[in-house]
mmCIF file of C-alpha atoms in Angstrom:
data_model
loop_
_atom_site.group_PDB
_atom_site.id
_atom_site.type_symbol
_atom_site.label_atom_id
_atom_site.label_comp_id
_atom_site.label_asym_id
_atom_site.label_seq_id
_atom_site.Cartn_x
_atom_site.Cartn_y
_atom_site.Cartn_z
ATOM 1 C CA MET A 1041 39.955 229.748 121.478
ATOM 2 C CA GLY A 1042 41.740 228.797 124.452
ATOM 3 C CA GLU A 1043 43.647 225.870 126.031
ATOM 4 C CA THR A 1044 42.274 222.739 126.602
ATOM 5 C CA GLU A 1045 42.474 221.093 129.996
ATOM 6 C CA ASP A 1046 45.754 219.570 129.264
ATOM 7 C CA GLY A 1047 47.408 222.578 128.622
ATOM 8 C CA MET A 1048 47.889 221.488 125.117
ATOM 9 C CA ARG A 1049 47.016 223.980 122.459
ATOM 10 C CA PRO A 1050 44.020 223.165 120.081
ATOM 11 C CA LYS A 1051 45.160 222.450 116.539
ATOM 12 C CA LYS A 1052 45.220 225.272 114.177
ATOM 13 C CA VAL A 1053 43.263 224.225 111.233
ATOM 14 C CA VAL A 1054 43.467 225.258 107.811
ATOM 15 C CA PHE A 1055 40.044 224.905 106.009
ATOM 16 C CA VAL A 1056 39.669 224.904 102.412
ATOM 17 C CA THR A 1057 36.500 224.934 100.914
ATOM 18 C CA VAL A 1058 34.783 224.956 97.235
ATOM 19 C CA GLY A 1059 31.499 225.287 98.186
ATOM 20 C CA THR A 1060 29.143 223.443 95.845
ATOM 21 C CA THR A 1061 31.400 223.642 92.914
ATOM 22 C CA CYS A 1062 34.077 221.430 91.091
ATOM 23 C CA PHE A 1063 37.363 223.113 91.612
ATOM 24 C CA ASP A 1064 40.052 220.572 91.086
ATOM 25 C CA VAL A 1065 42.690 223.007 90.645
ATOM 26 C CA LEU A 1066 42.739 224.590 93.917
ATOM 27 C CA VAL A 1067 42.185 221.333 95.702
ATOM 28 C CA LYS A 1068 45.556 219.943 93.678
ATOM 29 C CA VAL A 1069 47.347 223.117 94.299
ATOM 30 C CA VAL A 1070 46.641 223.150 98.065
ATOM 31 C CA ASP A 1071 47.468 219.003 98.178
ATOM 32 C CA SER A 1072 51.038 220.303 96.786
ATOM 33 C CA LEU A 1073 54.121 219.763 98.751
ATOM 34 C CA GLU A 1074 55.224 223.261 98.311
ATOM 35 C CA VAL A 1075 51.917 224.561 99.786
ATOM 36 C CA LYS A 1076 51.545 222.077 102.389
ATOM 37 C CA ASP A 1077 55.369 222.614 103.662
ATOM 38 C CA GLU A 1078 54.680 226.339 103.787
ATOM 39 C CA LEU A 1079 51.713 225.850 105.927
ATOM 40 C CA LEU A 1080 53.300 223.502 108.291
ATOM 41 C CA GLY A 1081 56.257 226.114 108.605
ATOM 42 C CA ARG A 1082 53.770 228.706 109.401
ATOM 43 C CA GLY A 1083 52.625 226.744 112.330
ATOM 44 C CA TYR A 1084 49.584 224.969 110.739
ATOM 45 C CA PRO A 1085 49.440 221.387 111.936
ATOM 46 C CA SER A 1086 46.597 220.589 110.136
ATOM 47 C CA LEU A 1087 44.475 220.758 106.555
ATOM 48 C CA LEU A 1088 41.160 220.041 106.106
ATOM 49 C CA ILE A 1089 39.796 220.176 102.492
ATOM 50 C CA GLN A 1090 35.935 220.286 101.405
ATOM 51 C CA MET A 1091 36.461 219.203 97.913
ATOM 52 C CA GLY A 1092 32.782 219.632 96.667
ATOM 53 C CA ARG A 1093 31.953 218.050 93.468
ATOM 54 C CA GLY A 1094 35.837 217.642 92.216
ATOM 55 C CA SER A 1095 37.167 214.568 91.237
ATOM 56 C CA TYR A 1096 40.757 214.871 92.427
ATOM 57 C CA LEU A 1097 41.417 213.309 95.876
ATOM 58 C CA PRO A 1098 44.103 214.374 98.108
ATOM 59 C CA THR A 1099 46.286 212.281 100.205
ATOM 60 C CA LYS A 1100 45.395 211.913 103.621
ATOM 61 C CA SER A 1101 47.639 211.869 106.302
ATOM 62 C CA THR A 1102 47.507 211.673 110.197
ATOM 63 C CA GLY A 1103 50.507 213.997 110.903
ATOM 64 C CA ASP A 1104 52.022 211.524 113.376
ATOM 65 C CA ASP A 1105 55.257 211.850 111.672
ATOM 66 C CA GLY A 1106 55.528 215.763 111.833
ATOM 67 C CA SER A 1107 54.090 216.250 108.511
ATOM 68 C CA LEU A 1108 50.929 218.388 107.865
ATOM 69 C CA ALA A 1109 47.806 216.473 108.932
ATOM 70 C CA VAL A 1110 45.496 216.263 105.931
ATOM 71 C CA ASP A 1111 41.922 215.083 105.572
ATOM 72 C CA TYR A 1112 39.244 215.648 103.266
ATOM 73 C CA PHE A 1113 35.400 215.412 102.732
ATOM 74 C CA THR A 1114 32.841 216.171 99.659
ATOM 75 C CA PHE A 1115 30.086 217.980 101.527
ATOM 76 C CA SER A 1116 29.062 218.750 105.046
ATOM 77 C CA SER A 1117 25.535 219.815 106.404
ATOM 78 C CA SER A 1118 28.130 221.661 109.081
ATOM 79 C CA ILE A 1119 30.457 223.584 106.969
ATOM 80 C CA ALA A 1120 29.864 226.461 109.741
ATOM 81 C CA ASP A 1121 31.142 224.319 112.254
ATOM 82 C CA HIS A 1122 34.564 223.425 110.432
ATOM 83 C CA MET A 1123 34.846 227.211 109.471
ATOM 84 C CA SER A 1124 34.237 228.593 112.936
ATOM 85 C CA SER A 1125 37.209 225.939 114.259
ATOM 86 C CA ALA A 1126 39.390 226.866 111.381
ATOM 87 C CA SER A 1127 42.408 229.329 112.043
ATOM 88 C CA LEU A 1128 42.777 230.211 108.424
ATOM 89 C CA VAL A 1129 40.491 229.318 105.434
ATOM 90 C CA ILE A 1130 41.313 229.462 101.821
ATOM 91 C CA SER A 1131 37.958 229.469 99.670
ATOM 92 C CA HIS A 1132 36.889 229.558 96.272
ATOM 93 C CA ALA A 1133 35.292 232.765 95.085
ATOM 94 C CA GLY A 1134 31.640 232.107 96.050
ATOM 95 C CA SER A 1135 29.884 235.050 97.732
ATOM 96 C CA GLY A 1136 28.289 232.757 100.386
ATOM 97 C CA SER A 1137 31.467 231.147 101.398
ATOM 98 C CA ILE A 1138 33.144 234.823 101.499
ATOM 99 C CA PHE A 1139 31.049 236.185 103.810
ATOM 100 C CA GLU A 1140 30.245 233.405 105.891
ATOM 101 C CA THR A 1141 34.054 233.550 106.588
ATOM 102 C CA LEU A 1142 34.240 237.232 106.936
ATOM 103 C CA ARG A 1143 31.271 237.095 109.378
ATOM 104 C CA LEU A 1144 33.028 234.388 111.628
ATOM 105 C CA GLY A 1145 36.056 236.744 111.770
ATOM 106 C CA LYS A 1146 38.550 234.495 110.090
ATOM 107 C CA PRO A 1147 41.356 235.260 108.220
ATOM 108 C CA LEU A 1148 40.355 234.420 104.630
ATOM 109 C CA ILE A 1149 42.176 233.752 101.146
ATOM 110 C CA VAL A 1150 39.957 233.496 98.275
ATOM 111 C CA VAL A 1151 41.135 231.760 95.201
ATOM 112 C CA VAL A 1152 39.416 232.599 91.793
ATOM 113 C CA ASN A 1153 38.587 229.891 89.422
ATOM 114 C CA GLU A 1154 39.883 231.146 85.917
ATOM 115 C CA ASP A 1155 37.900 228.236 84.147
ATOM 116 C CA LEU A 1156 34.827 229.723 85.077
ATOM 117 C CA MET A 1157 33.178 231.513 81.986
ATOM 118 C CA ASP A 1158 32.222 235.241 82.603
ATOM 119 C CA ASN A 1159 34.003 235.539 85.855
ATOM 120 C CA HIS A 1160 31.905 238.023 87.886
ATOM 121 C CA GLN A 1161 32.957 236.535 90.980
ATOM 122 C CA SER A 1162 36.696 238.189 90.870
ATOM 123 C CA GLU A 1163 34.790 241.650 91.083
ATOM 124 C CA LEU A 1164 33.696 241.142 94.452
ATOM 125 C CA VAL A 1165 37.038 239.530 95.458
ATOM 126 C CA GLU A 1166 39.059 242.113 94.229
ATOM 127 C CA GLU A 1167 37.078 244.866 96.005
ATOM 128 C CA LEU A 1168 37.115 243.050 99.459
ATOM 129 C CA ALA A 1169 40.834 242.527 98.938
ATOM 130 C CA GLU A 1170 41.413 246.398 98.274
ATOM 131 C CA ARG A 1171 39.729 247.263 101.182
ATOM 132 C CA LYS A 1172 41.819 244.666 103.018
ATOM 133 C CA HIS A 1173 39.148 242.245 104.294
ATOM 134 C CA LEU A 1174 41.016 239.109 102.528
ATOM 135 C CA TYR A 1175 43.800 238.423 100.512
ATOM 136 C CA CYS A 1176 43.002 237.178 96.655
ATOM 137 C CA ALA A 1177 44.958 234.761 94.780
ATOM 138 C CA HIS A 1178 44.898 232.524 91.703
ATOM 139 C CA PRO A 1179 45.768 228.666 91.974
ATOM 140 C CA GLN A 1180 49.208 229.396 90.467
ATOM 141 C CA THR A 1181 49.669 232.397 93.216
ATOM 142 C CA LEU A 1182 48.320 230.684 96.229
ATOM 143 C CA HIS A 1183 51.756 229.571 97.672
ATOM 144 C CA GLN A 1184 53.272 233.066 97.096
ATOM 145 C CA THR A 1185 50.149 234.668 98.636
ATOM 146 C CA ILE A 1186 50.782 232.302 101.681
ATOM 147 C CA VAL A 1187 54.465 232.892 101.694
ATOM 148 C CA GLY A 1188 53.840 236.876 101.818
ATOM 149 C CA MET A 1189 50.572 237.001 104.125
ATOM 150 C CA ASP A 1190 50.616 239.023 107.073
ATOM 151 C CA LEU A 1191 47.132 237.929 108.879
ATOM 152 C CA LYS A 1192 47.248 240.825 111.159
ATOM 153 C CA SER A 1193 47.239 243.136 108.591
ATOM 154 C CA LEU A 1194 43.692 242.126 107.672
ATOM 155 C CA LEU A 1195 40.920 244.460 108.524
ATOM 156 C CA PRO A 1196 38.002 243.027 110.258
ATOM 157 C CA TYR A 1197 34.460 242.965 108.083
ATOM 158 C CA SER A 1198 31.256 244.478 110.012
ATOM 159 C CA PRO A 1199 28.389 242.489 108.991
ATOM 160 C CA GLY A 1200 25.835 244.182 106.954
ATOM 161 C CA ASP A 1201 22.260 244.715 108.293
ATOM 162 C CA ALA A 1202 19.285 244.502 106.168
ATOM 163 C CA THR A 1203 16.703 245.967 108.072
ATOM 164 C CA PRO A 1204 16.968 249.421 106.392
ATOM 165 C CA VAL A 1205 15.983 247.637 103.081
ATOM 166 C CA ALA A 1206 12.894 245.911 105.165
ATOM 167 C CA LYS A 1207 12.019 249.632 106.227
ATOM 168 C CA LEU A 1208 12.097 251.081 102.656
ATOM 169 C CA LEU A 1209 9.707 248.189 101.496
ATOM 170 C CA ILE A 1210 7.354 248.915 104.290
ATOM 171 C CA ARG A 1211 7.640 252.360 103.435
ATOM 172 C CA PHE A 1212 6.970 252.092 99.797
ATOM 173 C CA LEU A 1213 3.987 249.928 100.328
ATOM 174 C CA GLY A 1214 2.272 251.968 102.418
ATOM 175 C CA PHE A 1215 2.286 250.193 105.871
ATOM 176 C CA PRO A 1216 2.363 252.311 108.854
ATOM 177 C CA GLU A 1217 5.978 252.309 110.376
ATOM 178 C CA ASP A 1218 6.101 251.643 114.065
ATOM 179 C CA MET B 638 -23.404 247.449 40.436
ATOM 180 C CA GLU B 639 -23.105 244.521 42.688
ATOM 181 C CA LYS B 640 -19.254 244.147 42.124
ATOM 182 C CA ASN B 641 -19.086 247.856 43.059
ATOM 183 C CA ASN B 642 -21.322 247.670 46.311
ATOM 184 C CA GLY B 643 -19.316 244.292 47.229
ATOM 185 C CA PHE B 644 -16.120 246.302 46.916
ATOM 186 C CA CYS B 645 -17.334 249.075 48.816
ATOM 187 C CA VAL B 646 -18.487 246.634 51.795
ATOM 188 C CA SER B 647 -15.180 245.013 51.655
ATOM 189 C CA ASN B 648 -13.308 248.379 51.919
ATOM 190 C CA LEU B 649 -15.502 249.500 55.002
ATOM 191 C CA SER B 650 -14.750 246.577 56.643
ATOM 192 C CA SER B 651 -11.243 246.373 56.053
ATOM 193 C CA ASN B 652 -10.951 250.030 57.206
ATOM 194 C CA LEU B 653 -12.811 249.303 60.340
ATOM 195 C CA LEU B 654 -10.259 246.440 61.218
ATOM 196 C CA ILE B 655 -7.571 248.812 60.738
ATOM 197 C CA THR B 656 -9.058 251.562 62.777
ATOM 198 C CA CYS B 657 -9.863 248.770 65.253
ATOM 199 C CA PHE B 658 -6.322 247.674 65.410
ATOM 200 C CA ILE B 659 -4.990 251.119 65.451
ATOM 201 C CA ALA B 660 -6.942 251.787 68.513
ATOM 202 C CA LEU B 661 -6.001 248.831 70.378
ATOM 203 C CA ILE B 662 -2.153 249.188 69.741
ATOM 204 C CA THR B 663 -2.629 252.992 70.791
ATOM 205 C CA THR B 664 -4.569 251.830 73.879
ATOM 206 C CA VAL B 665 -1.919 249.378 74.986
ATOM 207 C CA LEU B 666 0.966 251.795 74.384
ATOM 208 C CA PHE B 667 -0.760 254.443 76.487
ATOM 209 C CA ARG B 668 -1.571 251.674 79.143
ATOM 210 C CA VAL B 669 2.321 250.568 79.182
ATOM 211 C CA LEU B 670 3.335 254.232 79.095
ATOM 212 C CA TYR B 671 1.100 254.809 82.379
ATOM 213 C CA VAL B 672 2.393 251.774 83.867
ATOM 214 C CA ILE B 673 5.865 252.845 83.671
ATOM 215 C CA TYR B 674 4.780 256.099 84.954
ATOM 216 C CA ARG B 675 3.131 254.530 88.111
ATOM 217 C CA THR B 676 6.274 252.154 88.330
ATOM 218 C CA GLY B 677 8.530 253.404 91.229
ATOM 219 C CA LYS B 678 5.996 255.936 92.844
ATOM 220 C CA PRO B 679 5.311 254.531 96.360
ATOM 221 C CA LEU B 680 1.791 253.378 97.064
ATOM 222 C CA SER B 681 -0.734 255.455 99.127
ATOM 223 C CA LYS B 682 -0.790 254.992 102.786
ATOM 224 C CA ARG B 683 -3.073 251.949 103.657
ATOM 225 C CA ALA B 684 -5.588 252.085 106.125
ATOM 226 C CA SER B 685 -6.020 248.256 106.522
ATOM 227 C CA ARG B 686 -3.087 246.542 108.017
ATOM 228 C CA GLN B 687 -3.823 243.788 105.595
ATOM 229 C CA PRO B 688 -0.665 241.686 104.748
ATOM 230 C CA LEU B 689 0.339 241.621 100.975
ATOM 231 C CA SER B 690 0.759 238.350 99.217
ATOM 232 C CA THR B 691 4.465 237.682 98.302
ATOM 233 C CA LEU B 692 6.349 236.200 95.768
ATOM 234 C CA ILE B 693 9.844 235.217 96.462
ATOM 235 C CA VAL B 694 12.311 234.258 93.793
ATOM 236 C CA LEU B 695 15.081 232.228 95.105
ATOM 237 C CA GLY B 696 18.624 231.301 92.896
ATOM 238 C CA SER B 697 21.295 229.066 93.342
ATOM 239 C CA GLY B 698 24.027 229.529 95.907
ATOM 240 C CA GLY B 699 24.597 232.928 97.039
ATOM 241 C CA HIS B 700 21.416 234.376 95.703
ATOM 242 C CA THR B 701 19.252 232.180 98.297
ATOM 243 C CA ALA B 702 21.694 233.039 101.391
ATOM 244 C CA GLU B 703 21.184 236.724 100.478
ATOM 245 C CA MET B 704 17.463 236.506 100.178
ATOM 246 C CA ILE B 705 17.258 234.736 103.507
ATOM 247 C CA ASN B 706 19.507 237.193 105.083
ATOM 248 C CA LEU B 707 16.799 239.625 103.746
ATOM 249 C CA LEU B 708 13.720 237.678 104.581
ATOM 250 C CA LEU B 709 15.059 237.388 108.538
ATOM 251 C CA VAL B 710 14.584 241.081 108.951
ATOM 252 C CA LEU B 711 11.504 241.371 107.103
ATOM 253 C CA GLN B 712 8.032 242.031 108.755
ATOM 254 C CA LYS B 713 6.725 238.665 108.169
ATOM 255 C CA ASP B 714 3.199 239.597 109.286
ATOM 256 C CA ARG B 715 2.945 242.262 106.233
ATOM 257 C CA PHE B 716 4.489 239.784 103.543
ATOM 258 C CA ALA B 717 1.551 237.071 103.606
ATOM 259 C CA PRO B 718 0.948 234.459 102.133
ATOM 260 C CA ARG B 719 4.424 233.838 100.859
ATOM 261 C CA PHE B 720 5.048 232.050 97.567
ATOM 262 C CA TYR B 721 8.778 230.590 96.923
ATOM 263 C CA ILE B 722 9.923 229.738 93.707
ATOM 264 C CA ALA B 723 12.894 228.423 92.628
ATOM 265 C CA ALA B 724 14.577 226.902 89.417
ATOM 266 C CA ALA B 725 13.805 223.410 88.789
ATOM 267 C CA THR B 726 17.267 222.165 88.738
ATOM 268 C CA ASP B 727 18.131 223.977 92.037
ATOM 269 C CA ASN B 728 17.682 221.383 95.027
ATOM 270 C CA MET B 729 18.957 223.337 97.830
ATOM 271 C CA SER B 730 17.102 226.469 97.578
ATOM 272 C CA LEU B 731 13.705 225.474 98.520
ATOM 273 C CA GLN B 732 15.121 223.484 101.278
ATOM 274 C CA LYS B 733 16.669 226.408 103.001
ATOM 275 C CA ALA B 734 13.222 228.363 102.326
ATOM 276 C CA ARG B 735 11.516 225.629 104.139
ATOM 277 C CA VAL B 736 13.886 225.511 106.883
ATOM 278 C CA LEU B 737 13.151 229.248 107.514
ATOM 279 C CA GLU B 738 9.373 229.062 107.301
ATOM 280 C CA ASN B 739 9.582 226.354 109.824
ATOM 281 C CA SER B 740 11.606 228.207 112.423
ATOM 282 C CA LEU B 741 8.962 230.899 112.312
ATOM 283 C CA ALA B 742 6.238 228.452 112.968
ATOM 284 C CA ASP B 743 8.318 227.270 115.685
ATOM 285 C CA SER B 744 9.083 230.687 117.398
ATOM 286 C CA SER B 745 5.805 232.341 117.135
ATOM 287 C CA GLY B 746 2.786 231.058 118.885
ATOM 288 C CA VAL B 747 0.646 232.770 116.085
ATOM 289 C CA LYS B 748 -1.563 230.601 113.646
ATOM 290 C CA ARG B 749 0.805 229.595 110.925
ATOM 291 C CA VAL B 750 0.774 231.452 107.769
ATOM 292 C CA SER B 751 0.554 229.470 104.811
ATOM 293 C CA ALA B 752 3.855 229.168 102.505
ATOM 294 C CA GLU B 753 4.080 227.624 98.942
ATOM 295 C CA PHE B 754 7.176 226.382 97.501
ATOM 296 C CA MET B 755 7.291 226.060 93.578
ATOM 297 C CA GLN B 756 9.670 225.024 90.887
ATOM 298 C CA ILE B 757 10.062 226.792 87.339
ATOM 299 C CA TYR B 758 11.667 225.756 84.147
ATOM 300 C CA ARG B 759 14.939 227.850 83.821
ATOM 301 C CA SER B 760 15.220 230.167 81.032
ATOM 302 C CA ARG B 761 18.837 229.325 80.453
ATOM 303 C CA GLU B 762 21.379 227.148 82.387
ATOM 304 C CA VAL B 763 24.673 228.483 83.235
ATOM 305 C CA GLY B 764 26.817 228.320 80.148
ATOM 306 C CA GLN B 765 24.054 227.174 77.461
ATOM 307 C CA SER B 766 24.158 228.568 74.309
ATOM 308 C CA TYR B 767 22.363 231.855 73.557
ATOM 309 C CA VAL B 768 20.888 229.965 70.514
ATOM 310 C CA THR B 769 18.972 227.165 72.320
ATOM 311 C CA SER B 770 18.376 229.698 75.262
ATOM 312 C CA VAL B 771 15.710 231.282 72.925
ATOM 313 C CA TRP B 772 13.440 228.142 72.950
ATOM 314 C CA THR B 773 13.848 227.429 76.779
ATOM 315 C CA THR B 774 13.236 231.028 77.322
ATOM 316 C CA LEU B 775 9.698 230.656 75.922
ATOM 317 C CA VAL B 776 9.071 227.786 77.803
ATOM 318 C CA ALA B 777 9.874 229.007 80.892
ATOM 319 C CA MET B 778 7.897 232.005 80.229
ATOM 320 C CA ALA B 779 4.676 229.836 79.469
ATOM 321 C CA HIS B 780 5.355 228.109 83.139
ATOM 322 C CA ALA B 781 5.860 231.332 84.498
ATOM 323 C CA LEU B 782 2.589 232.512 83.200
ATOM 324 C CA TRP B 783 1.042 229.577 84.443
ATOM 325 C CA LEU B 784 2.437 230.021 87.911
ATOM 326 C CA MET B 785 1.843 233.782 88.146
ATOM 327 C CA ILE B 786 -2.220 233.301 86.950
ATOM 328 C CA LYS B 787 -2.467 230.882 90.110
ATOM 329 C CA ILE B 788 -0.484 233.306 92.476
ATOM 330 C CA ARG B 789 -1.114 236.782 91.147
ATOM 331 C CA PRO B 790 1.183 238.198 93.984
ATOM 332 C CA GLN B 791 1.021 241.976 95.212
ATOM 333 C CA VAL B 792 4.656 241.898 95.987
ATOM 334 C CA VAL B 793 7.889 240.401 94.419
ATOM 335 C CA LEU B 794 10.957 239.931 95.837
ATOM 336 C CA CYS B 795 13.738 238.785 93.677
ATOM 337 C CA ASN B 796 17.706 239.371 93.682
ATOM 338 C CA GLY B 797 19.314 238.259 90.414
ATOM 339 C CA PRO B 798 18.884 234.557 89.178
ATOM 340 C CA GLY B 799 17.599 234.533 85.728
ATOM 341 C CA THR B 800 14.560 232.735 86.942
ATOM 342 C CA CYS B 801 13.075 236.085 87.999
ATOM 343 C CA ILE B 802 13.033 237.608 84.628
ATOM 344 C CA PRO B 803 10.064 235.669 83.213
ATOM 345 C CA LEU B 804 8.195 236.081 86.522
ATOM 346 C CA CYS B 805 8.791 239.942 86.875
ATOM 347 C CA VAL B 806 7.791 240.458 82.976
ATOM 348 C CA ILE B 807 4.798 238.676 83.523
ATOM 349 C CA ALA B 808 4.074 240.883 86.743
ATOM 350 C CA PHE B 809 4.628 243.877 84.520
ATOM 351 C CA PHE B 810 2.310 242.364 81.818
ATOM 352 C CA PHE B 811 -0.410 241.907 84.571
ATOM 353 C CA LYS B 812 -0.318 245.638 85.366
ATOM 354 C CA VAL B 813 -0.324 246.637 81.802
ATOM 355 C CA VAL B 814 -3.634 244.416 81.403
ATOM 356 C CA GLY B 815 -5.060 245.262 84.881
ATOM 357 C CA ILE B 816 -5.079 241.667 86.257
ATOM 358 C CA ARG B 817 -3.064 242.609 89.528
ATOM 359 C CA TRP B 818 -0.772 245.631 90.529
ATOM 360 C CA SER B 819 2.432 244.283 91.912
ATOM 361 C CA SER B 820 5.370 246.042 93.622
ATOM 362 C CA ILE B 821 8.367 244.387 92.341
ATOM 363 C CA PHE B 822 11.364 244.820 94.571
ATOM 364 C CA TYR B 823 15.008 244.120 92.876
ATOM 365 C CA VAL B 824 18.245 243.527 95.380
ATOM 366 C CA GLU B 825 21.238 243.197 93.073
ATOM 367 C CA SER B 826 23.678 240.761 94.609
ATOM 368 C CA ILE B 827 26.507 241.588 96.598
ATOM 369 C CA ALA B 828 28.814 239.905 94.176
ATOM 370 C CA ARG B 829 27.962 242.676 91.598
ATOM 371 C CA VAL B 830 30.351 245.853 92.415
ATOM 372 C CA LYS B 831 31.199 247.452 89.168
ATOM 373 C CA ARG B 832 28.727 245.470 86.798
ATOM 374 C CA LEU B 833 25.049 244.765 86.868
ATOM 375 C CA SER B 834 23.740 241.035 86.134
ATOM 376 C CA LEU B 835 21.609 240.733 83.148
ATOM 377 C CA SER B 836 18.701 240.148 85.073
ATOM 378 C CA GLY B 837 19.385 243.408 86.709
ATOM 379 C CA LEU B 838 20.371 244.960 83.782
ATOM 380 C CA LEU B 839 17.111 244.031 82.184
ATOM 381 C CA LEU B 840 14.784 245.065 85.044
ATOM 382 C CA TYR B 841 16.416 248.434 85.377
ATOM 383 C CA LYS B 842 16.983 249.406 81.670
ATOM 384 C CA LEU B 843 13.070 248.247 80.996
ATOM 385 C CA TRP B 844 11.825 250.420 84.098
ATOM 386 C CA ILE B 845 10.266 247.152 85.159
ATOM 387 C CA ALA B 846 11.370 247.175 89.101
ATOM 388 C CA ASP B 847 9.555 249.516 91.360
ATOM 389 C CA GLN B 848 12.580 249.758 93.430
ATOM 390 C CA PHE B 849 16.144 248.836 92.715
ATOM 391 C CA PHE B 850 18.718 248.224 95.344
ATOM 392 C CA VAL B 851 22.308 248.019 94.729
ATOM 393 C CA GLN B 852 25.150 247.265 97.602
ATOM 394 C CA TRP B 853 28.112 248.989 96.174
ATOM 395 C CA PRO B 854 28.330 252.791 95.535
ATOM 396 C CA GLN B 855 30.000 252.077 92.024
ATOM 397 C CA LEU B 856 26.873 250.910 90.658
ATOM 398 C CA GLN B 857 24.902 253.777 92.006
ATOM 399 C CA ARG B 858 27.073 256.146 90.422
ATOM 400 C CA LYS B 859 26.575 254.227 87.095
ATOM 401 C CA TYR B 860 22.555 253.597 87.625
ATOM 402 C CA PRO B 861 21.094 256.777 89.326
ATOM 403 C CA ARG B 862 17.767 255.349 89.735
ATOM 404 C CA ALA B 863 18.724 252.679 91.943
ATOM 405 C CA HIS B 864 19.194 253.002 95.814
ATOM 406 C CA TYR B 865 22.508 252.228 97.298
ATOM 407 C CA VAL B 866 21.919 250.363 100.535
ATOM 408 C CA GLY B 867 25.512 249.054 101.514
ATOM 409 C CA CYS B 868 26.489 245.376 101.739
ATOM 410 C CA LEU B 869 23.661 243.645 103.231
ATOM 411 C CA MET B 870 25.445 240.333 104.271
#
């Protein structure tokens, strides 16, 4: 990201997103002293929470007193901007959020929502965690995961390409391929 | 004597009825088998470059994002006019499709291709009981039939939401009765690594999809008729 004119490093923001879901359990855990202290200790001065349809409101803080700066909002039309400026993303297990983050090359911790029925989301998260593209956690293990994480050990994710599928469709339909 | 004659006539007519009924059932059966046989076979090379009318089924969240990802690299002049259908309770998907279509109109200097955006009743909401789902699925089927009669697409693109099932079943029905032969393409969601979604399972097992794409090798091993195309996102 580079340094700003006055030589100060840009703030390292931890961005938390729950997409369009309600995931109060995650927001509460992130808002806990335990997690906030751990993030601060790891050099993240700022926490931004996108809380979606949740009803739990985190405690805002300016961080002027040396504590973690915390802010939140429900939805935004420019989630991509917040993700781009984040140094660490903690996300729910929605595939949209996951791949948006991975394609931006941001370190990612995915937290699986155990309250969801038929949790097919965890399949994807487990597979990507196995391939070392992200860390996988449950709300109760988030703190542990942050303590033990080594972001340099994460492998970059190469974005996929849908062009081969487009070519297959064209060929199947009998169109001339150019 | 008359009674005997009357009995004979009614016997004949009921025999005729039964014969006709059996003939009908047999014809339908053979037609269905023929459609299944033709399903998945590539179409013959076309001389004309006429575009094919395309139905694109959108679904909440990741489904629409994945579909847009595919549409961005699709040769748009081959797939036109485009009809987008999303569930009635899904507010964001059609909006995202409109943004895509508008950006196409802006960038190319060509005459704007018509795109239509429609909503359909959902067969089943997430978490809805399977008992009430029977009724809502019937309503969704009727609505889907209505929309499909209007559109009669030559290509159907879908990637998982339950909304695609009534539409694909009706597309198959149109093939059987000869209303329209469509090529049905299904791309299973990237979120499905080891197990197919319910929609995917139905379209695969019933041989409804002409081409069935999966994004993870584990699924290709389990479902050998599927094409493995890797992660598309």
